[in-house]
C-alpha positions as a Python dict, from the first residue, in 0.01 Angstrom:
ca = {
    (1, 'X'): (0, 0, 0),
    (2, 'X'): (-170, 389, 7),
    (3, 'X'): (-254, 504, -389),
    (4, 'X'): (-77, 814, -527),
    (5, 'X'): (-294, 1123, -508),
    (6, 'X'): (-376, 1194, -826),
    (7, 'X'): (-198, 1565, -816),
    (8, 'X'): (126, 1405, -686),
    (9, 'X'): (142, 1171, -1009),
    (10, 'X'): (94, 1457, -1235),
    (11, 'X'): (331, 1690, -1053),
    (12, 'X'): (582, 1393, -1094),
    (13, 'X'): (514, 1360, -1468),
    (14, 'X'): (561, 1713, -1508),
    (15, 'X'): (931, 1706, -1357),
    (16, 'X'): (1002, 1432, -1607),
    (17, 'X'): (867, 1625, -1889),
    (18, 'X'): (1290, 1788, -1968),
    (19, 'X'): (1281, 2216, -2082),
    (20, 'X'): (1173, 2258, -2470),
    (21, 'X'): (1519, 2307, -2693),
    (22, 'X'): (1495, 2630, -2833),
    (23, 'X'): (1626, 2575, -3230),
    (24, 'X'): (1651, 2793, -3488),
    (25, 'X'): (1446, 2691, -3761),
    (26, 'X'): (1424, 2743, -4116),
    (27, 'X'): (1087, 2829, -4242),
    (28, 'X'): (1022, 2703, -4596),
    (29, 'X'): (737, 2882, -4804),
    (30, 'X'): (555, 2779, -5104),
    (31, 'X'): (195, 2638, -4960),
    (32, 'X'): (-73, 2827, -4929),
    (33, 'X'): (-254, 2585, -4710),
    (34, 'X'): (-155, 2314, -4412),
    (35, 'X'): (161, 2090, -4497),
    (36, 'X'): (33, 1692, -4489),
    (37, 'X'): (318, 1511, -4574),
    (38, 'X'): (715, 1571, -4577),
    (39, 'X'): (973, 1349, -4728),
    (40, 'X'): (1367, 1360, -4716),
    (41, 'X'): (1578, 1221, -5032),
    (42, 'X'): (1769, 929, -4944),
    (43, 'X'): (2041, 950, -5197),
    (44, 'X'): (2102, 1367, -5130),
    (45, 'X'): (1951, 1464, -4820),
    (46, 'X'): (1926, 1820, -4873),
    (47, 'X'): (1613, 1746, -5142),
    (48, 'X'): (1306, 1781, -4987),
    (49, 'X'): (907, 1754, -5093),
    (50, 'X'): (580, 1835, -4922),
    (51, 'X'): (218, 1825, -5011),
    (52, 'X'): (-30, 1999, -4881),
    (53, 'X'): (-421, 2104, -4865),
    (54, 'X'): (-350, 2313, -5118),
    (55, 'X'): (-305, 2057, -5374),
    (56, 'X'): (52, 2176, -5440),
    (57, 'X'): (389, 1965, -5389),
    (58, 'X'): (717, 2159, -5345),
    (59, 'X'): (1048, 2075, -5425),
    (60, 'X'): (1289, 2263, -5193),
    (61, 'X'): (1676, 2257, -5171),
    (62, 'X'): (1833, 2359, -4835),
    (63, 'X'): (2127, 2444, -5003),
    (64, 'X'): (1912, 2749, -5162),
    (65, 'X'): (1679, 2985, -5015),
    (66, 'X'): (1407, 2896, -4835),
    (67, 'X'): (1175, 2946, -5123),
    (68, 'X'): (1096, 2560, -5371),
    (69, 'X'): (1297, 2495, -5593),
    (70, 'X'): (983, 2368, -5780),
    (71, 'X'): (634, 2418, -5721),
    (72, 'X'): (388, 2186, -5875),
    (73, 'X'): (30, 2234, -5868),
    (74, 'X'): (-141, 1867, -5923),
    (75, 'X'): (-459, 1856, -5779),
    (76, 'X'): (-780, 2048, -5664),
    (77, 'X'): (-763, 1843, -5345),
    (78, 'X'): (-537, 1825, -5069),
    (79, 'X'): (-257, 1546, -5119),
    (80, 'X'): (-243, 1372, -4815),
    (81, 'X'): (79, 1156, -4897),
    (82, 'X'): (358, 1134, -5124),
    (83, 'X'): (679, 900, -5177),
    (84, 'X'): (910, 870, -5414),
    (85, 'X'): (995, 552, -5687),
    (86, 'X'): (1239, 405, -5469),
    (87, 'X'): (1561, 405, -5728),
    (88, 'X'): (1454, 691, -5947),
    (89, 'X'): (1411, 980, -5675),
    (90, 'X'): (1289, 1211, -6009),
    (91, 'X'): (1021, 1059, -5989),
    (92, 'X'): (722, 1082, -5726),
    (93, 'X'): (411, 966, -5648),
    (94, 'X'): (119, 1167, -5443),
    (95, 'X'): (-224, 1086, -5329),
    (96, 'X'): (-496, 1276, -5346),
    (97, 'X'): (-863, 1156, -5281),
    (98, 'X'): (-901, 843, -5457),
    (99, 'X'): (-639, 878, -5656),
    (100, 'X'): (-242, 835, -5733),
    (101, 'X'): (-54, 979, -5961),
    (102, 'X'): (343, 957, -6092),
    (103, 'X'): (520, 1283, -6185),
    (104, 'X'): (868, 1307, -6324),
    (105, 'X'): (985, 1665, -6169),
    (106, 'X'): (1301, 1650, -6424),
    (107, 'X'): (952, 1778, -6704),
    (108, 'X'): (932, 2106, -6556),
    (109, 'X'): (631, 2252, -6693),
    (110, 'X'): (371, 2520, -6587),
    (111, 'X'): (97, 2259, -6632),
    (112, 'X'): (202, 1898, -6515),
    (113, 'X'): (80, 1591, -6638),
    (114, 'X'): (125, 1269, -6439),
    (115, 'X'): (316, 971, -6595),
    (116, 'X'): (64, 721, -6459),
    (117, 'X'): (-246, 756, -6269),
    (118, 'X'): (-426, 471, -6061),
    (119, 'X'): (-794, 505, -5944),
    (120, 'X'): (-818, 150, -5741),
    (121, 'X'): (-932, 285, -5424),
    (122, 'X'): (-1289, 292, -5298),
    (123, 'X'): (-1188, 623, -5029),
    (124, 'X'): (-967, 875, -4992),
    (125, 'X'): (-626, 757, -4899),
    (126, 'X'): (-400, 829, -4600),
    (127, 'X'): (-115, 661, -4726),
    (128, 'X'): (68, 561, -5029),
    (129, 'X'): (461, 404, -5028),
    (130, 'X'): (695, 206, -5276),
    (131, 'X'): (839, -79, -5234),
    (132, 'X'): (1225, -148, -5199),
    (133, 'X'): (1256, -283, -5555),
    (134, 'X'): (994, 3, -5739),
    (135, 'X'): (795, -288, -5802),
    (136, 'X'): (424, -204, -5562),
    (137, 'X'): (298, 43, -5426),
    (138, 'X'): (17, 24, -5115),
    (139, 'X'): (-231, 249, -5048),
    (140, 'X'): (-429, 240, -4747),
    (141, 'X'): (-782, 414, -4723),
    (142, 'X'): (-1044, 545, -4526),
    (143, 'X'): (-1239, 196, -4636),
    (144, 'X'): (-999, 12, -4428),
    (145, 'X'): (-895, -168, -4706),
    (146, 'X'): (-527, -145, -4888),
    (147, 'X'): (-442, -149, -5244),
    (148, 'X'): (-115, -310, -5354),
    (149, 'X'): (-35, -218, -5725),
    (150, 'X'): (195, -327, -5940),
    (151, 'X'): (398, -10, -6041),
    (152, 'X'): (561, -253, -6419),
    (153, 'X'): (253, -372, -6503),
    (154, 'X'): (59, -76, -6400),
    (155, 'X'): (-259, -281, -6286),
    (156, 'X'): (-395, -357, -5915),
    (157, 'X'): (-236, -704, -5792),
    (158, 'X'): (-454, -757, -5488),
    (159, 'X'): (-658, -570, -5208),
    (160, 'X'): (-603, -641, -4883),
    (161, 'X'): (-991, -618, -4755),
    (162, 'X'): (-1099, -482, -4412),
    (163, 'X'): (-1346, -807, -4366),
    (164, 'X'): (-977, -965, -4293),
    (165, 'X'): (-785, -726, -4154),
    (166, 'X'): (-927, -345, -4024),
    (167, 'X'): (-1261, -263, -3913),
    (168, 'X'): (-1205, 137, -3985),
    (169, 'X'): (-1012, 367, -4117),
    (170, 'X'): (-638, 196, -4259),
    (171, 'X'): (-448, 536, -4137),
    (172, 'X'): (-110, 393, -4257),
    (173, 'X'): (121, 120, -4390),
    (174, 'X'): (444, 16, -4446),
    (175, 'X'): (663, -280, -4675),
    (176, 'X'): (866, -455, -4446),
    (177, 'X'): (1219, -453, -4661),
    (178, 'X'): (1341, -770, -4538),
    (179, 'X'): (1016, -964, -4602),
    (180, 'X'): (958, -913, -4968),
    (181, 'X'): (574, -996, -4977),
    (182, 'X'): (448, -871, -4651),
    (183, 'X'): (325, -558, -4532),
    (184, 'X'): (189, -381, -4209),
    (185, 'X'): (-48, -155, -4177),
    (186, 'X'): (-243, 23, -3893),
    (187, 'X'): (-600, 143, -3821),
    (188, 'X'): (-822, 364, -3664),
    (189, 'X'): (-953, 61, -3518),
    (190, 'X'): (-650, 23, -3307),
    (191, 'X'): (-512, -283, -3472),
    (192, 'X'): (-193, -335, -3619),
    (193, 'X'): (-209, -584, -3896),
    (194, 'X'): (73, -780, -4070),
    (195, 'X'): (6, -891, -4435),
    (196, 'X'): (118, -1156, -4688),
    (197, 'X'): (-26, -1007, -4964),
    (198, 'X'): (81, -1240, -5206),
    (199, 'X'): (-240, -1424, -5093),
    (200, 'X'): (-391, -1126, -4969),
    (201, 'X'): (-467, -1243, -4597),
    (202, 'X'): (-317, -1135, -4278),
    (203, 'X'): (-154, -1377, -4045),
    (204, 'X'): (-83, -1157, -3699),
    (205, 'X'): (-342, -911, -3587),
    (206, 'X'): (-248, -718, -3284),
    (207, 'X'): (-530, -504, -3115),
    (208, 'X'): (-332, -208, -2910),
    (209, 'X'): (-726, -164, -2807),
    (210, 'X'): (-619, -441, -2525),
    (211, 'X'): (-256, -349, -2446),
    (212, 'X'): (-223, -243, -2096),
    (213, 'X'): (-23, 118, -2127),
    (214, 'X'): (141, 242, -1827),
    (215, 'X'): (32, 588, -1923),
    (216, 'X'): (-284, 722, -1723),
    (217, 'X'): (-351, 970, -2045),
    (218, 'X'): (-474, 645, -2254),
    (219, 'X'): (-822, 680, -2072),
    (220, 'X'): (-834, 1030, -2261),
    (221, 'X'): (-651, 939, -2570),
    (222, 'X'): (-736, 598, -2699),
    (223, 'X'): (-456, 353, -2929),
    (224, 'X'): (-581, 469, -3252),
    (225, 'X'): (-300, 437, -3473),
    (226, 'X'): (-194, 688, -3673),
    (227, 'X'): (179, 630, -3778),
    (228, 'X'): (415, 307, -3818),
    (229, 'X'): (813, 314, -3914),
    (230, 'X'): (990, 45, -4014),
    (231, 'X'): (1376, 27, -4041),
    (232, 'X'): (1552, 24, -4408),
    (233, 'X'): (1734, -287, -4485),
    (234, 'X'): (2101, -180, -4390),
    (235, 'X'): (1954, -71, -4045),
    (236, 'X'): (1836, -411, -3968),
    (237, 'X'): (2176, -563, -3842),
    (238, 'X'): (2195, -347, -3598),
    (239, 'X'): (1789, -260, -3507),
    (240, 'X'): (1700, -600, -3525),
    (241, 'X'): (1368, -637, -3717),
    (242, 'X'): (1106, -387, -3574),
    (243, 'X'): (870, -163, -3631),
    (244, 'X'): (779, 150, -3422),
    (245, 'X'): (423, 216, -3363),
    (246, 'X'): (250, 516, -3239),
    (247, 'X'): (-117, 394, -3106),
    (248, 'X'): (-259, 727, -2921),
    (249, 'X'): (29, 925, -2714),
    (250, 'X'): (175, 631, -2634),
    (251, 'X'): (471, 496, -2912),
    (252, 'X'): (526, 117, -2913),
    (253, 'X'): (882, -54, -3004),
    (254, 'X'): (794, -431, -3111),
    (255, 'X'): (1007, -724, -3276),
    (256, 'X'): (811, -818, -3556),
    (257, 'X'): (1034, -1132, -3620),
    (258, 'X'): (923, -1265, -3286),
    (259, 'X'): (578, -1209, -3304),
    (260, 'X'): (552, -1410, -3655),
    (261, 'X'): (733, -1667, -3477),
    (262, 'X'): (478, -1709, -3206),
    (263, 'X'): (178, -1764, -3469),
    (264, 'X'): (396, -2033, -3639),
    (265, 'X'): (437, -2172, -3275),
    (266, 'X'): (86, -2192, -3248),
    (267, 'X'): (-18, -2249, -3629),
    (268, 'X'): (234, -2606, -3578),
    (269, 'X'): (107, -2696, -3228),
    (270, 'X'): (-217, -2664, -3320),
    (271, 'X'): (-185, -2902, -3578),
    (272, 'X'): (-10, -3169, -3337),
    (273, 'X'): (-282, -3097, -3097),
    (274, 'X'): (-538, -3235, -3397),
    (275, 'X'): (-436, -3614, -3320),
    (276, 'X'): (-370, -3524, -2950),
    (277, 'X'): (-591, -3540, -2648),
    (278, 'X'): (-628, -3181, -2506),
    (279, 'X'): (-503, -3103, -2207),
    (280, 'X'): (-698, -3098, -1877),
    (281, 'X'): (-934, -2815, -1846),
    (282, 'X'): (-918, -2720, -2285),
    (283, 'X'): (-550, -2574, -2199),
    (284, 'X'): (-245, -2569, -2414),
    (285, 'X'): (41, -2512, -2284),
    (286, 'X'): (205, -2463, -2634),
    (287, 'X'): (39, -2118, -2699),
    (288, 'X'): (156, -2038, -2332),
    (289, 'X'): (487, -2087, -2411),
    (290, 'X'): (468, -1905, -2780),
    (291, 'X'): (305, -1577, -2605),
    (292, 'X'): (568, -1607, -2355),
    (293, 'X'): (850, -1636, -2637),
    (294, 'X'): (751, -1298, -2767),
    (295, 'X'): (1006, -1026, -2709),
    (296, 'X'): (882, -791, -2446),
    (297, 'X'): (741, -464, -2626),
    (298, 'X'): (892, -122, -2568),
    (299, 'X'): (666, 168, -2457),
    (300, 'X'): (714, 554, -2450),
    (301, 'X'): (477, 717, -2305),
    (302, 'X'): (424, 1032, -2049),
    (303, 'X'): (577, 900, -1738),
    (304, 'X'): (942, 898, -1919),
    (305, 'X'): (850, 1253, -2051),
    (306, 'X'): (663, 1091, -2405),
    (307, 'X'): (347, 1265, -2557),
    (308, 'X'): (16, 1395, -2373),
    (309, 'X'): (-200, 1366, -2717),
    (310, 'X'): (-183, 1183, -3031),
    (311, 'X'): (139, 1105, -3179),
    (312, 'X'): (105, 1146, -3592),
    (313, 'X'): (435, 1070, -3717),
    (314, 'X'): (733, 831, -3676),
    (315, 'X'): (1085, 806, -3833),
    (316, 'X'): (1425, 680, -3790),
    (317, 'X'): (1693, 889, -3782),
    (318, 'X'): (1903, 823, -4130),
    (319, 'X'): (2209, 1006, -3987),
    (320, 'X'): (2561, 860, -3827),
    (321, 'X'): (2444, 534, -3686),
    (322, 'X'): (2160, 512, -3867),
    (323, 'X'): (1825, 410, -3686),
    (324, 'X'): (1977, 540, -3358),
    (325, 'X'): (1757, 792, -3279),
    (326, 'X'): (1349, 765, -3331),
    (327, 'X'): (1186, 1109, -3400),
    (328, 'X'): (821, 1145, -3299),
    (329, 'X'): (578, 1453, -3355),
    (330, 'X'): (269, 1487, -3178),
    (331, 'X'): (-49, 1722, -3160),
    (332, 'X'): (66, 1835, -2856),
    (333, 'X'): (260, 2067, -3071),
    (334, 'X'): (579, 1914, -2948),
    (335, 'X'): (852, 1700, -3189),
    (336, 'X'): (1066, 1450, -2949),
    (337, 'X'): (1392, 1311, -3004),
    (338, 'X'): (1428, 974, -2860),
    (339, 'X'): (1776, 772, -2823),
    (340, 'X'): (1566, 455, -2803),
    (341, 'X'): (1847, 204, -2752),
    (342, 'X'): (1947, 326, -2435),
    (343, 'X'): (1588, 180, -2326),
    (344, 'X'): (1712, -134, -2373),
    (345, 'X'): (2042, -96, -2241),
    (346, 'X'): (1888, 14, -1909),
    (347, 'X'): (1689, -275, -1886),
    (348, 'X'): (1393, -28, -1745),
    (349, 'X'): (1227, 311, -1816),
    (350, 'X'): (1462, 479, -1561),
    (351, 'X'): (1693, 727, -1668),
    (352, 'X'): (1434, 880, -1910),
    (353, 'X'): (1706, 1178, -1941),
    (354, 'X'): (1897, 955, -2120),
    (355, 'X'): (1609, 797, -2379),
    (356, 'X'): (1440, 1114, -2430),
    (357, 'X'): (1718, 1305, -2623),
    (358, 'X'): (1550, 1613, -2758),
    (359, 'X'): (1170, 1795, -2660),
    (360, 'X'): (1128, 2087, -2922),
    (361, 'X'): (825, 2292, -2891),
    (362, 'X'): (681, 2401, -3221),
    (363, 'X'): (386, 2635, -3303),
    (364, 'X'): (130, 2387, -3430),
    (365, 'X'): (-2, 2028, -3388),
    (366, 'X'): (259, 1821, -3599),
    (367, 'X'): (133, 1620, -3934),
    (368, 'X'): (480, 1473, -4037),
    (369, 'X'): (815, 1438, -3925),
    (370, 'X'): (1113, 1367, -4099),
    (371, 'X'): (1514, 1331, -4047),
    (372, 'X'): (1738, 1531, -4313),
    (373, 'X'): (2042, 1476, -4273),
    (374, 'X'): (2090, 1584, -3903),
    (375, 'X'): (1790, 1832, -3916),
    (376, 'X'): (1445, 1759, -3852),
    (377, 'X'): (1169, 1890, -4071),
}
């Protein structure tokens, strides 16, 4: 069978690529530097808050004008991530450097002092989140390592250490909210790692170094991962439990559930196997038939119209039926609506008009990406 020519591939990716949506946006001002991070309020999604390299978080109501609604000035350093105290949306907690600090925005104050401060972290950190239950937070550094503190008895309850888990930089990570002692985090190193960090060890690595990606653009742009989302709880019913994964320009759909219960498939038949003779040739057809009970991963990538360069940032959409829609932003300067679920429907990655809901070109690479409400900022 005769190859594609190289220029009739791309021409072909470039028809799949659908027009850029011309939106108007609102343009919100109050940094005086690059935005890092951008969060929506769960409980009144019209409150948003950004950090940025200028050290400053902003507190902006779309209801108002387009100016914050308050502007805190916390650090000398840029604050690369912020969440808020899941329960208590008053209060907030940003990273910058090393450090984390807890502000409670309801003490409006030209000078603001954090409520708590934690300095567990060996390098500068990419990512901090809470915890359904406002009980931990993780924090994953440049180190590789993450920090899982416990927010009531404000001391560090274990680190999850990158002799175990990553070999570079932990870029980002996640609580999975139906599995209350187990995160997942993601690397630089192009591993995905899934954590009980009640013991502080992982039990499922997965390298996206060695997934075969139908993309061609993966030669260019390796699977360094840069963003996971995970579904809230009352999505789950419907979702199923997953996680979306952006490694490189290519974004990853997997089924965590099954892929935990492929290592207990091997963990037990490993252990029958210890008062077993092996099968001929050192073979076990046990682990064959866990690998092949593993839900078939979902991939977006260029030839349904995905990403040319790194994709940064990953959310569900938190709007009508919730989790429908996955938003994506890349530095391709482009943010991507994708109706995910009809990729599942179709069985196939045909009909990409269908999956790929939205393309909106925006002036610069993206850092963050988040649903409010039915708007995207």
């Amino acid at each position: 069978m005769a190859s594609v020519p190289v220029e009739a591939e791309a021409e072909r990716t470039l028809n799949l690529q659908p027009p850029e949506t011309k939106l108007k946006a609102r343009r919100l001002k109050g940094h005086k530097d690059s935005v890092n991070c951008c969060i929506a309020s769960p409980q009144n999604p019209r409150i948003i808050v950004t950090s940025g390299e200028d050290g400053r978080v902003c507190w902006f109501d779309l209801r108002c004008n387009d100016e914050p609604q308050i502007a805190m000035d916390v650090s000398d350093d840029p604050i690369l991530s912020l969440c808020f105290k899941s329960g208590n949306e008053d209060n907030i907690y940003v990273s910058s450097g090393k450090e984390i600090k807890c502000f409670d925005v309801r003490l409006a104050t030209t000078k603001w002092e954090p409520l708590e401060n934690y300095n567990y972290n060996k390098e500068e950190i990419n990512k901090v989140t809470c915890n359904s239950k406002s009980s931990f937070l993780a924090a994953a550094d440049d180190s590789g390592e993450v920090k899982i503190i416990d927010i009531r008895q404000h001391c560090l309850y274990k680190t999850l250490r990158a002799e175990t888990g990553h070999t570079s930089i932990c870029s980002t990570v996640e609580f999975l909210p139906w599995r209350s002692w187990e995160v997942i985090s993601g690397g630089l190193d192009s591993t995905l790692v899934l954590w009980e960090f009640s013991k502080a060890r992982p039990y499922k690595v997965l390298n996206f170094g060695n997934v075969s990606n139908s993309g061609a653009g993966q030669c260019f742009n390796p699977s360094l991962i840069h963003a996971i989302a995970v579904p809230e709880i009352d999505m789950v019913d419907k979702l199923g439990k997953i996680c979306a994964v952006a490694g490189g320009d290519v974004i990853n759909v997997i089924d965590i559930e099954s892929e935990i219960a492929a290592v207990r498939s091997k963990s037990s038949s490993n252990t029958r196997k210890g008062s077993q003779s092996r099968l001929k040739g050192g073979s076990s057809s046990n682990n064959t038939d866990a690998d092949d009970n593993v839900k078939k991963r979902l991939q977006f990538d260029y030839t349904i119209g995905g990403h040319t360069s790194a994709v940064s940032s990953l959310a569900f959409s938190m709007f009508g039926e919730r989790g429908k829609f996955l938003i994506s932003g890349g530095n391709d300067k482009l943010v991507k609506v994708w109706n995910w679920s009809r990729y599942t429907d179709a069985g196939s990655s045909d009909g990409n008009n269908d999956i790929l809901h939205l393309n909106i070109g925006v002036p610069q690479k993206v850092s963050f990406v988040h649903f409010i409400g039915t708007s995207v900022c």
